[in-house]
């Protein structure tokens, strides 16, 4: 029989942080793709938070389309944060 492992509180917290970082990055993608007004306070806040979270991914892969560029840049960053936090949660949890 398989034994079910319980995650520690620290592992759960790390997973939660990774999820929230990825949500911020995906929200930025959605705002840019849908043309959400940049004058909006929410869109500005999300863009300001997403920019440093994207780390070195913006410009790493060049595309012809501006919308595709946003998908690639911030999508790669979101995947990176989810993967990193999953590994850290596994190590510390």
JSON list of C-alpha atoms in Angstrom, two decimals:
[
{"chain": "A", "resi": 1, "resn": "UNK", "atom": "CA", "xyz": [0.00, 0.00, 0.00]},
{"chain": "A", "resi": 2, "resn": "UNK", "atom": "CA", "xyz": [1.11, 3.50, -0.72]},
{"chain": "A", "resi": 3, "resn": "UNK", "atom": "CA", "xyz": [1.82, 5.71, 2.23]},
{"chain": "A", "resi": 4, "resn": "UNK", "atom": "CA", "xyz": [0.37, 9.19, 1.99]},
{"chain": "A", "resi": 5, "resn": "UNK", "atom": "CA", "xyz": [2.87, 11.89, 2.92]},
{"chain": "A", "resi": 6, "resn": "UNK", "atom": "CA", "xyz": [1.79, 15.04, 4.67]},
{"chain": "A", "resi": 7, "resn": "UNK", "atom": "CA", "xyz": [3.40, 18.30, 3.75]},
{"chain": "A", "resi": 8, "resn": "UNK", "atom": "CA", "xyz": [4.77, 20.48, 6.49]},
{"chain": "A", "resi": 9, "resn": "UNK", "atom": "CA", "xyz": [3.54, 23.99, 7.04]},
{"chain": "A", "resi": 10, "resn": "UNK", "atom": "CA", "xyz": [6.69, 25.39, 5.46]},
{"chain": "A", "resi": 11, "resn": "UNK", "atom": "CA", "xyz": [6.22, 23.31, 2.32]},
{"chain": "A", "resi": 12, "resn": "UNK", "atom": "CA", "xyz": [2.64, 24.48, 2.00]},
{"chain": "A", "resi": 13, "resn": "UNK", "atom": "CA", "xyz": [3.70, 28.09, 2.49]},
{"chain": "A", "resi": 14, "resn": "UNK", "atom": "CA", "xyz": [6.37, 27.81, -0.21]},
{"chain": "A", "resi": 15, "resn": "UNK", "atom": "CA", "xyz": [3.87, 26.27, -2.61]},
{"chain": "A", "resi": 16, "resn": "UNK", "atom": "CA", "xyz": [1.44, 29.10, -1.87]},
{"chain": "A", "resi": 17, "resn": "UNK", "atom": "CA", "xyz": [4.06, 31.77, -2.53]},
{"chain": "A", "resi": 18, "resn": "UNK", "atom": "CA", "xyz": [4.97, 30.19, -5.86]},
{"chain": "A", "resi": 19, "resn": "UNK", "atom": "CA", "xyz": [1.32, 30.06, -6.83]},
{"chain": "A", "resi": 20, "resn": "UNK", "atom": "CA", "xyz": [0.78, 33.74, -5.96]},
{"chain": "A", "resi": 21, "resn": "UNK", "atom": "CA", "xyz": [3.84, 34.82, -7.94]},
{"chain": "A", "resi": 22, "resn": "UNK", "atom": "CA", "xyz": [2.62, 32.87, -10.96]},
{"chain": "A", "resi": 23, "resn": "UNK", "atom": "CA", "xyz": [-0.87, 34.37, -10.61]},
{"chain": "A", "resi": 24, "resn": "UNK", "atom": "CA", "xyz": [0.61, 37.89, -10.69]},
{"chain": "A", "resi": 25, "resn": "UNK", "atom": "CA", "xyz": [2.54, 37.10, -13.85]},
{"chain": "A", "resi": 26, "resn": "UNK", "atom": "CA", "xyz": [-0.47, 35.51, -15.55]},
{"chain": "A", "resi": 27, "resn": "UNK", "atom": "CA", "xyz": [-2.63, 38.50, -14.58]},
{"chain": "A", "resi": 28, "resn": "UNK", "atom": "CA", "xyz": [-0.11, 40.77, -16.28]},
{"chain": "A", "resi": 29, "resn": "UNK", "atom": "CA", "xyz": [-0.28, 38.62, -19.42]},
{"chain": "A", "resi": 30, "resn": "UNK", "atom": "CA", "xyz": [-4.08, 38.77, -19.41]},
{"chain": "A", "resi": 31, "resn": "UNK", "atom": "CA", "xyz": [-4.11, 42.55, -18.90]},
{"chain": "A", "resi": 32, "resn": "UNK", "atom": "CA", "xyz": [-1.70, 43.13, -21.78]},
{"chain": "A", "resi": 33, "resn": "UNK", "atom": "CA", "xyz": [-3.41, 40.71, -24.17]},
{"chain": "A", "resi": 34, "resn": "UNK", "atom": "CA", "xyz": [-6.92, 42.01, -23.49]},
{"chain": "A", "resi": 35, "resn": "UNK", "atom": "CA", "xyz": [-5.85, 45.64, -23.70]},
{"chain": "A", "resi": 36, "resn": "UNK", "atom": "CA", "xyz": [-6.85, 46.44, -20.14]},
{"chain": "A", "resi": 37, "resn": "UNK", "atom": "CA", "xyz": [-6.41, 50.20, -19.60]},
{"chain": "A", "resi": 38, "resn": "UNK", "atom": "CA", "xyz": [-2.96, 50.91, -18.20]},
{"chain": "A", "resi": 39, "resn": "UNK", "atom": "CA", "xyz": [-4.29, 53.96, -16.37]},
{"chain": "A", "resi": 40, "resn": "UNK", "atom": "CA", "xyz": [-6.16, 51.59, -14.09]},
{"chain": "A", "resi": 41, "resn": "UNK", "atom": "CA", "xyz": [-4.54, 51.29, -10.66]},
{"chain": "A", "resi": 42, "resn": "UNK", "atom": "CA", "xyz": [-4.85, 47.51, -10.60]},
{"chain": "A", "resi": 43, "resn": "UNK", "atom": "CA", "xyz": [-3.14, 47.11, -13.97]},
{"chain": "A", "resi": 44, "resn": "UNK", "atom": "CA", "xyz": [-0.32, 49.45, -12.91]},
{"chain": "A", "resi": 45, "resn": "UNK", "atom": "CA", "xyz": [0.20, 47.59, -9.65]},
{"chain": "A", "resi": 46, "resn": "UNK", "atom": "CA", "xyz": [0.26, 44.21, -11.35]},
{"chain": "A", "resi": 47, "resn": "UNK", "atom": "CA", "xyz": [2.68, 45.48, -14.03]},
{"chain": "A", "resi": 48, "resn": "UNK", "atom": "CA", "xyz": [5.00, 46.95, -11.38]},
{"chain": "A", "resi": 49, "resn": "UNK", "atom": "CA", "xyz": [4.97, 43.67, -9.44]},
{"chain": "A", "resi": 50, "resn": "UNK", "atom": "CA", "xyz": [5.38, 41.48, -12.54]},
{"chain": "A", "resi": 51, "resn": "UNK", "atom": "CA", "xyz": [8.36, 43.33, -13.97]},
{"chain": "A", "resi": 52, "resn": "UNK", "atom": "CA", "xyz": [10.92, 42.36, -11.30]},
{"chain": "A", "resi": 53, "resn": "UNK", "atom": "CA", "xyz": [9.39, 38.87, -10.98]},
{"chain": "A", "resi": 54, "resn": "UNK", "atom": "CA", "xyz": [10.11, 38.21, -14.66]},
{"chain": "A", "resi": 55, "resn": "UNK", "atom": "CA", "xyz": [13.83, 38.22, -13.78]},
{"chain": "A", "resi": 56, "resn": "UNK", "atom": "CA", "xyz": [15.96, 37.61, -16.88]},
{"chain": "A", "resi": 57, "resn": "UNK", "atom": "CA", "xyz": [13.19, 36.14, -19.05]},
{"chain": "A", "resi": 58, "resn": "UNK", "atom": "CA", "xyz": [12.11, 39.30, -20.95]},
{"chain": "A", "resi": 59, "resn": "UNK", "atom": "CA", "xyz": [14.07, 39.35, -24.17]},
{"chain": "A", "resi": 60, "resn": "UNK", "atom": "CA", "xyz": [15.49, 35.87, -23.68]},
{"chain": "A", "resi": 61, "resn": "UNK", "atom": "CA", "xyz": [13.53, 34.58, -26.67]},
{"chain": "A", "resi": 62, "resn": "UNK", "atom": "CA", "xyz": [12.72, 37.03, -29.48]},
{"chain": "A", "resi": 63, "resn": "UNK", "atom": "CA", "xyz": [9.38, 36.84, -31.30]},
{"chain": "A", "resi": 64, "resn": "UNK", "atom": "CA", "xyz": [7.80, 38.90, -34.07]},
{"chain": "A", "resi": 65, "resn": "UNK", "atom": "CA", "xyz": [4.54, 39.64, -32.28]},
{"chain": "A", "resi": 66, "resn": "UNK", "atom": "CA", "xyz": [4.35, 41.91, -29.24]},
{"chain": "A", "resi": 67, "resn": "UNK", "atom": "CA", "xyz": [1.56, 39.85, -27.68]},
{"chain": "A", "resi": 68, "resn": "UNK", "atom": "CA", "xyz": [3.45, 36.60, -28.22]},
{"chain": "A", "resi": 69, "resn": "UNK", "atom": "CA", "xyz": [6.52, 38.25, -26.68]},
{"chain": "A", "resi": 70, "resn": "UNK", "atom": "CA", "xyz": [4.55, 39.01, -23.50]},
{"chain": "A", "resi": 71, "resn": "UNK", "atom": "CA", "xyz": [3.26, 35.42, -23.42]},
{"chain": "A", "resi": 72, "resn": "UNK", "atom": "CA", "xyz": [6.76, 33.99, -23.76]},
{"chain": "A", "resi": 73, "resn": "UNK", "atom": "CA", "xyz": [8.51, 36.40, -21.37]},
{"chain": "A", "resi": 74, "resn": "UNK", "atom": "CA", "xyz": [6.05, 36.30, -18.51]},
{"chain": "A", "resi": 75, "resn": "UNK", "atom": "CA", "xyz": [4.84, 32.74, -19.16]},
{"chain": "A", "resi": 76, "resn": "UNK", "atom": "CA", "xyz": [8.38, 31.39, -18.82]},
{"chain": "A", "resi": 77, "resn": "UNK", "atom": "CA", "xyz": [8.81, 33.39, -15.62]},
{"chain": "A", "resi": 78, "resn": "UNK", "atom": "CA", "xyz": [5.54, 32.03, -14.19]},
{"chain": "A", "resi": 79, "resn": "UNK", "atom": "CA", "xyz": [6.62, 28.47, -14.98]},
{"chain": "A", "resi": 80, "resn": "UNK", "atom": "CA", "xyz": [10.02, 29.13, -13.43]},
{"chain": "A", "resi": 81, "resn": "UNK", "atom": "CA", "xyz": [8.52, 30.35, -10.15]},
{"chain": "A", "resi": 82, "resn": "UNK", "atom": "CA", "xyz": [6.10, 27.42, -9.94]},
{"chain": "A", "resi": 83, "resn": "UNK", "atom": "CA", "xyz": [8.89, 24.93, -10.62]},
{"chain": "A", "resi": 84, "resn": "UNK", "atom": "CA", "xyz": [11.34, 26.58, -8.23]},
{"chain": "A", "resi": 85, "resn": "UNK", "atom": "CA", "xyz": [8.84, 26.77, -5.40]},
{"chain": "A", "resi": 86, "resn": "UNK", "atom": "CA", "xyz": [7.75, 23.16, -5.98]},
{"chain": "A", "resi": 87, "resn": "UNK", "atom": "CA", "xyz": [11.38, 22.02, -5.66]},
{"chain": "A", "resi": 88, "resn": "UNK", "atom": "CA", "xyz": [11.95, 24.18, -2.58]},
{"chain": "A", "resi": 89, "resn": "UNK", "atom": "CA", "xyz": [8.74, 22.93, -0.98]},
{"chain": "A", "resi": 90, "resn": "UNK", "atom": "CA", "xyz": [9.85, 19.38, -1.63]},
{"chain": "A", "resi": 91, "resn": "UNK", "atom": "CA", "xyz": [13.26, 20.05, -0.06]},
{"chain": "A", "resi": 92, "resn": "UNK", "atom": "CA", "xyz": [12.00, 21.98, 2.98]},
{"chain": "A", "resi": 93, "resn": "UNK", "atom": "CA", "xyz": [8.63, 20.27, 3.36]}
]
